[in-house]
Amino acid sequence: MRLKRILRGSTLQSQRQSMETSISIVVSCYNLAGFLGETLESVARQSWQDWECIIVNDGSTDATGRLAKGWTNRDKRFKYHYQENKGLPDARNAGIQRALGTYILPLDADDLLDKSFLAKAHAIISRNSHIKIVYSNTELFGAESGLWNEPFSMKELLRRNLIPASAMFRKSDWRSCGGYSTTMKGGFEDWDFWLSLLEKGGEVHKIEEALFKYRRRADSMAAGIDSQRNTQLRKQIVMNHLPLYLNALGDPLTLTLEMEDAKRRLALIQNSRSYKLGQGIARLFRMFTK
């Protein structure tokens, strides 16, 4: 009887281990069937083989479902989930919730991965617990071509997004920070999420190779030119991460007092005899040099 319990426990443990995988790629799709096949092909070509790919169909009305199911039949590492349309943050969260991997890599349904992306990103994040995000330089293709290789800076990340959608992070960190915020359905969901991951510290590592290919589509570029919407989304990001911004800018009351003090000092300088004399000399100099 005891031997049976031991064997049963051993079998359950081996089943759990066989279900585990190191990396879960989450591909969120909404009416991008025309690009999805190429994207999934870039996943299938990865040199790192220990992965699963969860295809989340966010209520598409095109051939996304049929195409995705074809890939699940072709390779069991591809998995399919359908949901009513809820927006990108919800779709990403749904895929990650189902993920078995220790590490997560989001991938939009029209972007591509270099075949070495998983291997190189995993080698970095798995060896350093302080690193929370690993990403690479980005090659732009499609309606616009180029290279996005700006250096990372936390200070600059507070001003604008520096990290592409496809960056590797731990599922445990996703869970700890609450996942992708559903307040960002209009855009900037990636920027908001990176700030959430880094709110309590952690490092970011950028691979100095273009291992991620970001497709620039004419329709998505046109949709991005809405300054009023962008302003509202930026305000939402600040509200979502107010402690981060206050820490970077300082206490508002202290800042106000410092500004008022600076204005008083400037007024004293401008009213001083030496300042007025200097201004007069400068005007004379400009008259003679015209």
Short mmCIF file of N, CA and C in Angstrom, two decimals, residues 46-195:
data_model
loop_
_atom_site.label_atom_id
_atom_site.label_comp_id
_atom_site.label_asym_id
_atom_site.label_seq_id
_atom_site.Cartn_x
_atom_site.Cartn_y
_atom_site.Cartn_z
N GLN A 46 12.13 29.17 -33.56
CA GLN A 46 13.04 29.51 -32.46
C GLN A 46 14.04 28.39 -32.19
N SER A 47 15.29 28.79 -31.96
CA SER A 47 16.33 27.81 -31.62
C SER A 47 16.09 27.23 -30.23
N TRP A 48 15.49 28.01 -29.33
CA TRP A 48 15.10 27.53 -28.00
C TRP A 48 13.78 26.79 -28.14
N GLN A 49 13.76 25.52 -27.78
CA GLN A 49 12.62 24.67 -28.06
C GLN A 49 11.61 24.52 -26.92
N ASP A 50 12.01 24.89 -25.70
CA ASP A 50 11.14 24.68 -24.54
C ASP A 50 10.19 25.87 -24.38
N TRP A 51 9.15 25.89 -25.16
CA TRP A 51 8.19 26.99 -25.11
C TRP A 51 6.78 26.48 -25.40
N GLU A 52 5.81 27.32 -25.04
CA GLU A 52 4.43 27.14 -25.49
C GLU A 52 3.98 28.48 -26.06
N CYS A 53 3.06 28.44 -26.98
CA CYS A 53 2.54 29.68 -27.57
C CYS A 53 1.03 29.69 -27.43
N ILE A 54 0.52 30.64 -26.66
CA ILE A 54 -0.92 30.75 -26.43
C ILE A 54 -1.47 31.83 -27.35
N ILE A 55 -2.32 31.42 -28.28
CA ILE A 55 -2.93 32.34 -29.23
C ILE A 55 -4.28 32.77 -28.66
N VAL A 56 -4.41 34.05 -28.35
CA VAL A 56 -5.65 34.58 -27.77
C VAL A 56 -6.41 35.33 -28.86
N ASN A 57 -7.54 34.77 -29.26
CA ASN A 57 -8.40 35.40 -30.26
C ASN A 57 -9.38 36.31 -29.54
N ASP A 58 -9.17 37.62 -29.65
CA ASP A 58 -9.97 38.59 -28.91
C ASP A 58 -11.21 39.00 -29.71
N GLY A 59 -12.03 38.00 -30.06
CA GLY A 59 -13.29 38.28 -30.75
C GLY A 59 -13.14 38.65 -32.21
N SER A 60 -12.13 38.11 -32.88
CA SER A 60 -11.92 38.42 -34.30
C SER A 60 -13.09 37.95 -35.15
N THR A 61 -13.34 38.69 -36.25
CA THR A 61 -14.41 38.31 -37.18
C THR A 61 -13.84 37.81 -38.50
N ASP A 62 -12.52 37.68 -38.59
CA ASP A 62 -11.89 37.17 -39.81
C ASP A 62 -11.51 35.70 -39.62
N ALA A 63 -10.51 35.24 -40.34
CA ALA A 63 -10.13 33.82 -40.31
C ALA A 63 -9.14 33.48 -39.20
N THR A 64 -9.00 34.34 -38.21
CA THR A 64 -8.03 34.11 -37.13
C THR A 64 -8.23 32.75 -36.45
N GLY A 65 -9.46 32.42 -36.09
CA GLY A 65 -9.72 31.17 -35.39
C GLY A 65 -9.32 29.95 -36.19
N ARG A 66 -9.71 29.91 -37.46
CA ARG A 66 -9.38 28.76 -38.30
C ARG A 66 -7.87 28.62 -38.46
N LEU A 67 -7.20 29.75 -38.67
CA LEU A 67 -5.75 29.73 -38.85
C LEU A 67 -5.05 29.26 -37.57
N ALA A 68 -5.49 29.77 -36.43
CA ALA A 68 -4.88 29.41 -35.15
C ALA A 68 -5.06 27.93 -34.85
N LYS A 69 -6.25 27.40 -35.10
CA LYS A 69 -6.50 25.98 -34.85
C LYS A 69 -5.65 25.09 -35.75
N GLY A 70 -5.36 25.58 -36.95
CA GLY A 70 -4.47 24.83 -37.83
C GLY A 70 -3.09 24.68 -37.22
N TRP A 71 -2.61 25.73 -36.54
CA TRP A 71 -1.31 25.67 -35.89
C TRP A 71 -1.33 24.76 -34.66
N THR A 72 -2.44 24.73 -33.93
CA THR A 72 -2.52 23.85 -32.77
C THR A 72 -2.51 22.38 -33.19
N ASN A 73 -3.07 22.08 -34.36
CA ASN A 73 -3.03 20.71 -34.89
C ASN A 73 -1.64 20.34 -35.39
N ARG A 74 -0.93 21.34 -35.88
CA ARG A 74 0.40 21.11 -36.45
C ARG A 74 1.46 20.90 -35.37
N ASP A 75 1.35 21.64 -34.25
CA ASP A 75 2.35 21.58 -33.18
C ASP A 75 1.63 21.78 -31.85
N LYS A 76 1.70 20.80 -30.97
CA LYS A 76 0.96 20.83 -29.71
C LYS A 76 1.44 21.93 -28.75
N ARG A 77 2.57 22.55 -29.06
CA ARG A 77 3.04 23.65 -28.22
C ARG A 77 2.19 24.91 -28.45
N PHE A 78 1.47 24.95 -29.57
CA PHE A 78 0.54 26.05 -29.83
C PHE A 78 -0.80 25.73 -29.19
N LYS A 79 -1.35 26.70 -28.45
CA LYS A 79 -2.63 26.53 -27.77
C LYS A 79 -3.55 27.69 -28.15
N TYR A 80 -4.83 27.44 -28.13
CA TYR A 80 -5.78 28.44 -28.62
C TYR A 80 -6.82 28.78 -27.56
N HIS A 81 -7.10 30.08 -27.44
CA HIS A 81 -8.14 30.55 -26.51
C HIS A 81 -8.95 31.62 -27.22
N TYR A 82 -10.27 31.47 -27.18
CA TYR A 82 -11.17 32.47 -27.77
C TYR A 82 -11.91 33.20 -26.66
N GLN A 83 -12.09 34.51 -26.84
CA GLN A 83 -12.93 35.28 -25.92
C GLN A 83 -13.64 36.37 -26.71
N GLU A 84 -14.75 36.86 -26.17
CA GLU A 84 -15.42 38.02 -26.78
C GLU A 84 -14.46 39.20 -26.72
N ASN A 85 -14.61 40.11 -27.65
CA ASN A 85 -13.69 41.24 -27.74
C ASN A 85 -13.71 42.09 -26.46
N LYS A 86 -12.53 42.18 -25.82
CA LYS A 86 -12.40 42.95 -24.58
C LYS A 86 -11.25 43.94 -24.63
N GLY A 87 -10.47 43.92 -25.70
CA GLY A 87 -9.34 44.83 -25.79
C GLY A 87 -8.02 44.15 -25.46
N LEU A 88 -6.94 44.79 -25.87
CA LEU A 88 -5.61 44.19 -25.75
C LEU A 88 -5.18 43.87 -24.32
N PRO A 89 -5.35 44.77 -23.35
CA PRO A 89 -4.93 44.43 -21.98
C PRO A 89 -5.61 43.16 -21.45
N ASP A 90 -6.92 43.05 -21.68
CA ASP A 90 -7.65 41.86 -21.24
C ASP A 90 -7.16 40.60 -21.95
N ALA A 91 -6.91 40.73 -23.25
CA ALA A 91 -6.44 39.57 -24.03
C ALA A 91 -5.08 39.09 -23.54
N ARG A 92 -4.18 40.03 -23.28
CA ARG A 92 -2.86 39.65 -22.75
C ARG A 92 -3.00 38.96 -21.39
N ASN A 93 -3.80 39.54 -20.52
CA ASN A 93 -3.98 38.95 -19.19
C ASN A 93 -4.58 37.55 -19.27
N ALA A 94 -5.53 37.36 -20.18
CA ALA A 94 -6.17 36.04 -20.34
C ALA A 94 -5.15 35.00 -20.77
N GLY A 95 -4.27 35.38 -21.70
CA GLY A 95 -3.25 34.44 -22.15
C GLY A 95 -2.24 34.12 -21.07
N ILE A 96 -1.80 35.14 -20.35
CA ILE A 96 -0.80 34.94 -19.30
C ILE A 96 -1.38 34.12 -18.15
N GLN A 97 -2.66 34.35 -17.85
CA GLN A 97 -3.33 33.58 -16.79
C GLN A 97 -3.27 32.09 -17.09
N ARG A 98 -3.36 31.72 -18.36
CA ARG A 98 -3.34 30.31 -18.77
C ARG A 98 -1.93 29.77 -18.99
N ALA A 99 -0.94 30.64 -18.92
CA ALA A 99 0.43 30.24 -19.24
C ALA A 99 1.02 29.32 -18.19
N LEU A 100 1.79 28.34 -18.64
CA LEU A 100 2.49 27.42 -17.75
C LEU A 100 3.95 27.82 -17.56
N GLY A 101 4.42 28.75 -18.35
CA GLY A 101 5.83 29.12 -18.33
C GLY A 101 6.23 29.97 -17.15
N THR A 102 7.49 29.88 -16.79
CA THR A 102 8.06 30.76 -15.76
C THR A 102 8.22 32.16 -16.30
N TYR A 103 8.56 32.25 -17.58
CA TYR A 103 8.81 33.54 -18.23
C TYR A 103 7.77 33.77 -19.32
N ILE A 104 7.39 35.03 -19.50
CA ILE A 104 6.35 35.41 -20.44
C ILE A 104 6.94 36.32 -21.52
N LEU A 105 6.51 36.10 -22.75
CA LEU A 105 6.87 37.00 -23.85
C LEU A 105 5.61 37.34 -24.64
N PRO A 106 5.08 38.56 -24.51
CA PRO A 106 3.95 38.96 -25.35
C PRO A 106 4.44 39.16 -26.80
N LEU A 107 3.56 38.88 -27.74
CA LEU A 107 3.90 39.07 -29.15
C LEU A 107 2.62 39.44 -29.89
N ASP A 108 2.62 40.60 -30.54
CA ASP A 108 1.45 41.00 -31.31
C ASP A 108 1.36 40.15 -32.58
N ALA A 109 0.15 40.01 -33.10
CA ALA A 109 -0.12 39.05 -34.17
C ALA A 109 0.45 39.45 -35.52
N ASP A 110 1.09 40.61 -35.62
CA ASP A 110 1.69 41.01 -36.89
C ASP A 110 3.19 41.27 -36.77
N ASP A 111 3.78 41.01 -35.61
CA ASP A 111 5.21 41.23 -35.41
C ASP A 111 5.98 39.92 -35.52
N LEU A 112 7.32 40.00 -35.55
CA LEU A 112 8.15 38.82 -35.78
C LEU A 112 9.30 38.76 -34.77
N LEU A 113 9.76 37.53 -34.51
CA LEU A 113 10.91 37.30 -33.64
C LEU A 113 12.07 36.74 -34.45
N ASP A 114 13.27 37.21 -34.17
CA ASP A 114 14.47 36.55 -34.68
C ASP A 114 14.56 35.16 -34.04
N LYS A 115 15.11 34.20 -34.75
CA LYS A 115 15.12 32.82 -34.26
C LYS A 115 15.90 32.63 -32.96
N SER A 116 16.76 33.60 -32.61
CA SER A 116 17.56 33.47 -31.38
C SER A 116 16.99 34.26 -30.21
N PHE A 117 15.83 34.92 -30.40
CA PHE A 117 15.30 35.79 -29.35
C PHE A 117 15.11 35.05 -28.03
N LEU A 118 14.37 33.95 -28.04
CA LEU A 118 14.07 33.24 -26.79
C LEU A 118 15.33 32.78 -26.08
N ALA A 119 16.26 32.20 -26.84
CA ALA A 119 17.48 31.67 -26.24
C ALA A 119 18.30 32.77 -25.57
N LYS A 120 18.44 33.90 -26.24
CA LYS A 120 19.28 34.98 -25.71
C LYS A 120 18.60 35.69 -24.54
N ALA A 121 17.31 35.92 -24.63
CA ALA A 121 16.60 36.59 -23.53
C ALA A 121 16.54 35.69 -22.30
N HIS A 122 16.28 34.40 -22.50
CA HIS A 122 16.21 33.46 -21.38
C HIS A 122 17.55 33.34 -20.67
N ALA A 123 18.64 33.33 -21.42
CA ALA A 123 19.97 33.21 -20.82
C ALA A 123 20.25 34.37 -19.87
N ILE A 124 19.69 35.52 -20.15
CA ILE A 124 19.93 36.71 -19.31
C ILE A 124 19.01 36.73 -18.10
N ILE A 125 17.71 36.60 -18.32
CA ILE A 125 16.76 36.76 -17.21
C ILE A 125 16.83 35.60 -16.22
N SER A 126 17.17 34.40 -16.69
CA SER A 126 17.19 33.24 -15.80
C SER A 126 18.40 33.22 -14.88
N ARG A 127 19.41 34.02 -15.19
CA ARG A 127 20.64 34.03 -14.39
C ARG A 127 20.75 35.22 -13.46
N ASN A 128 19.77 36.11 -13.50
CA ASN A 128 19.85 37.31 -12.66
C ASN A 128 18.46 37.65 -12.12
N SER A 129 18.25 37.41 -10.85
CA SER A 129 16.93 37.65 -10.25
C SER A 129 16.59 39.13 -10.15
N HIS A 130 17.60 40.01 -10.26
CA HIS A 130 17.35 41.45 -10.19
C HIS A 130 16.79 42.00 -11.49
N ILE A 131 17.00 41.28 -12.58
CA ILE A 131 16.51 41.74 -13.88
C ILE A 131 15.04 41.38 -14.02
N LYS A 132 14.20 42.39 -14.25
CA LYS A 132 12.77 42.15 -14.38
C LYS A 132 12.30 42.13 -15.83
N ILE A 133 13.02 42.81 -16.70
CA ILE A 133 12.60 42.91 -18.11
C ILE A 133 13.82 42.75 -19.00
N VAL A 134 13.68 41.93 -20.03
CA VAL A 134 14.73 41.78 -21.05
C VAL A 134 14.10 42.05 -22.41
N TYR A 135 14.71 42.96 -23.16
CA TYR A 135 14.23 43.24 -24.51
C TYR A 135 15.42 43.49 -25.42
N SER A 136 15.16 43.66 -26.69
CA SER A 136 16.26 43.86 -27.64
C SER A 136 16.02 45.13 -28.45
N ASN A 137 17.01 45.51 -29.24
CA ASN A 137 16.79 46.55 -30.23
C ASN A 137 15.67 46.10 -31.16
N THR A 138 15.02 47.06 -31.80
CA THR A 138 13.86 46.76 -32.63
C THR A 138 14.09 47.18 -34.07
N GLU A 139 13.82 46.26 -34.98
CA GLU A 139 13.87 46.57 -36.41
C GLU A 139 12.46 46.89 -36.89
N LEU A 140 12.28 48.07 -37.47
CA LEU A 140 10.98 48.45 -38.02
C LEU A 140 10.89 47.96 -39.46
N PHE A 141 9.72 47.45 -39.85
CA PHE A 141 9.54 47.03 -41.24
C PHE A 141 8.08 47.25 -41.62
N GLY A 142 7.79 47.16 -42.92
CA GLY A 142 6.44 47.40 -43.39
C GLY A 142 6.31 48.78 -44.00
N ALA A 143 5.36 49.58 -43.50
CA ALA A 143 5.13 50.93 -44.04
C ALA A 143 6.27 51.88 -43.70
N GLU A 144 7.09 51.50 -42.75
CA GLU A 144 8.24 52.33 -42.35
C GLU A 144 9.37 51.39 -41.94
N SER A 145 10.59 51.72 -42.31
CA SER A 145 11.73 50.88 -41.94
C SER A 145 12.72 51.69 -41.12
N GLY A 146 13.53 50.99 -40.36
CA GLY A 146 14.52 51.67 -39.53
C GLY A 146 14.91 50.80 -38.34
N LEU A 147 15.67 51.40 -37.43
CA LEU A 147 16.14 50.70 -36.24
C LEU A 147 15.84 51.54 -35.01
N TRP A 148 15.24 50.92 -34.02
CA TRP A 148 14.95 51.59 -32.74
C TRP A 148 15.91 51.00 -31.72
N ASN A 149 16.88 51.80 -31.32
CA ASN A 149 17.92 51.28 -30.41
C ASN A 149 18.30 52.29 -29.33
N GLU A 150 17.33 53.05 -28.85
CA GLU A 150 17.61 54.05 -27.82
C GLU A 150 18.02 53.37 -26.51
N PRO A 151 18.97 53.96 -25.79
CA PRO A 151 19.39 53.38 -24.50
C PRO A 151 18.28 53.48 -23.48
N PHE A 152 18.26 52.54 -22.53
CA PHE A 152 17.22 52.56 -21.50
C PHE A 152 17.61 53.49 -20.37
N SER A 153 16.62 54.21 -19.87
CA SER A 153 16.79 55.07 -18.70
C SER A 153 15.44 55.13 -17.98
N MET A 154 15.44 54.86 -16.68
CA MET A 154 14.19 54.90 -15.92
C MET A 154 13.59 56.30 -15.94
N LYS A 155 14.45 57.30 -15.86
CA LYS A 155 13.98 58.68 -15.90
C LYS A 155 13.26 58.98 -17.21
N GLU A 156 13.83 58.48 -18.31
CA GLU A 156 13.22 58.71 -19.62
C GLU A 156 11.95 57.89 -19.79
N LEU A 157 11.90 56.69 -19.15
CA LEU A 157 10.71 55.85 -19.24
C LEU A 157 9.50 56.53 -18.60
N LEU A 158 9.72 57.42 -17.66
CA LEU A 158 8.61 58.17 -17.07
C LEU A 158 8.04 59.17 -18.06
N ARG A 159 8.85 59.59 -19.03
CA ARG A 159 8.40 60.57 -20.03
C ARG A 159 7.76 59.91 -21.24
N ARG A 160 8.29 58.76 -21.65
CA ARG A 160 7.78 58.07 -22.85
C ARG A 160 8.22 56.62 -22.82
N ASN A 161 7.53 55.81 -23.60
CA ASN A 161 7.86 54.38 -23.60
C ASN A 161 9.13 54.11 -24.39
N LEU A 162 10.01 53.29 -23.81
CA LEU A 162 11.27 52.92 -24.46
C LEU A 162 11.33 51.42 -24.76
N ILE A 163 10.37 50.67 -24.24
CA ILE A 163 10.43 49.20 -24.31
C ILE A 163 9.33 48.69 -25.23
N PRO A 164 9.66 47.89 -26.23
CA PRO A 164 8.63 47.37 -27.14
C PRO A 164 7.70 46.39 -26.44
N ALA A 165 6.61 46.06 -27.11
CA ALA A 165 5.62 45.14 -26.53
C ALA A 165 6.22 43.78 -26.24
N SER A 166 7.13 43.33 -27.10
CA SER A 166 7.73 42.00 -26.93
C SER A 166 9.00 42.10 -26.10
N ALA A 167 8.83 41.96 -24.80
CA ALA A 167 9.94 41.92 -23.85
C ALA A 167 9.64 40.80 -22.86
N MET A 168 10.68 40.12 -22.39
CA MET A 168 10.48 38.96 -21.51
C MET A 168 10.45 39.38 -20.04
N PHE A 169 9.53 38.79 -19.29
CA PHE A 169 9.42 39.05 -17.85
C PHE A 169 8.91 37.79 -17.16
N ARG A 170 8.93 37.80 -15.85
CA ARG A 170 8.48 36.63 -15.08
C ARG A 170 6.96 36.68 -14.86
N LYS A 171 6.34 35.51 -14.93
CA LYS A 171 4.90 35.45 -14.66
C LYS A 171 4.63 35.87 -13.22
N SER A 172 5.53 35.54 -12.30
CA SER A 172 5.33 35.91 -10.90
C SER A 172 5.29 37.43 -10.73
N ASP A 173 6.09 38.16 -11.52
CA ASP A 173 6.08 39.62 -11.44
C ASP A 173 4.79 40.18 -12.04
N TRP A 174 4.31 39.55 -13.11
CA TRP A 174 3.02 39.95 -13.69
C TRP A 174 1.92 39.83 -12.64
N ARG A 175 1.93 38.73 -11.92
CA ARG A 175 0.92 38.49 -10.89
C ARG A 175 1.05 39.51 -9.76
N SER A 176 2.29 39.79 -9.35
CA SER A 176 2.52 40.71 -8.22
C SER A 176 2.06 42.13 -8.51
N CYS A 177 2.24 42.57 -9.76
CA CYS A 177 1.90 43.96 -10.09
C CYS A 177 0.46 44.11 -10.57
N GLY A 178 -0.27 43.01 -10.69
CA GLY A 178 -1.68 43.09 -11.06
C GLY A 178 -1.96 42.98 -12.54
N GLY A 179 -0.93 42.66 -13.33
CA GLY A 179 -1.14 42.46 -14.77
C GLY A 179 -1.28 43.75 -15.55
N TYR A 180 -1.73 43.61 -16.79
CA TYR A 180 -1.96 44.77 -17.65
C TYR A 180 -3.21 45.50 -17.18
N SER A 181 -3.13 46.82 -17.09
CA SER A 181 -4.25 47.60 -16.57
C SER A 181 -5.34 47.76 -17.63
N THR A 182 -6.59 47.47 -17.24
CA THR A 182 -7.71 47.63 -18.17
C THR A 182 -8.12 49.09 -18.32
N THR A 183 -7.46 50.00 -17.60
CA THR A 183 -7.71 51.43 -17.79
C THR A 183 -7.01 51.95 -19.04
N MET A 184 -6.17 51.10 -19.66
CA MET A 184 -5.36 51.53 -20.81
C MET A 184 -5.82 50.90 -22.12
N LYS A 185 -7.12 50.67 -22.26
CA LYS A 185 -7.63 50.02 -23.47
C LYS A 185 -7.44 50.88 -24.72
N GLY A 186 -7.28 52.18 -24.55
CA GLY A 186 -7.11 53.05 -25.71
C GLY A 186 -5.69 53.12 -26.23
N GLY A 187 -4.74 52.48 -25.55
CA GLY A 187 -3.34 52.52 -25.98
C GLY A 187 -2.40 52.69 -24.80
N PHE A 188 -1.10 52.64 -25.08
CA PHE A 188 -0.04 52.80 -24.08
C PHE A 188 -0.08 51.72 -23.00
N GLU A 189 -0.75 50.59 -23.29
CA GLU A 189 -0.86 49.53 -22.28
C GLU A 189 0.49 48.92 -21.94
N ASP A 190 1.39 48.87 -22.93
CA ASP A 190 2.72 48.32 -22.67
C ASP A 190 3.52 49.24 -21.76
N TRP A 191 3.55 50.51 -22.08
CA TRP A 191 4.26 51.51 -21.27
C TRP A 191 3.77 51.45 -19.82
N ASP A 192 2.46 51.44 -19.66
CA ASP A 192 1.87 51.38 -18.32
C ASP A 192 2.31 50.12 -17.58
N PHE A 193 2.34 48.99 -18.29
CA PHE A 193 2.71 47.72 -17.66
C PHE A 193 4.18 47.71 -17.25
N TRP A 194 5.07 48.25 -18.08
CA TRP A 194 6.50 48.27 -17.71
C TRP A 194 6.69 49.11 -16.44
N LEU A 195 5.97 50.21 -16.33
CA LEU A 195 6.07 51.02 -15.10
C LEU A 195 5.56 50.24 -13.89
#
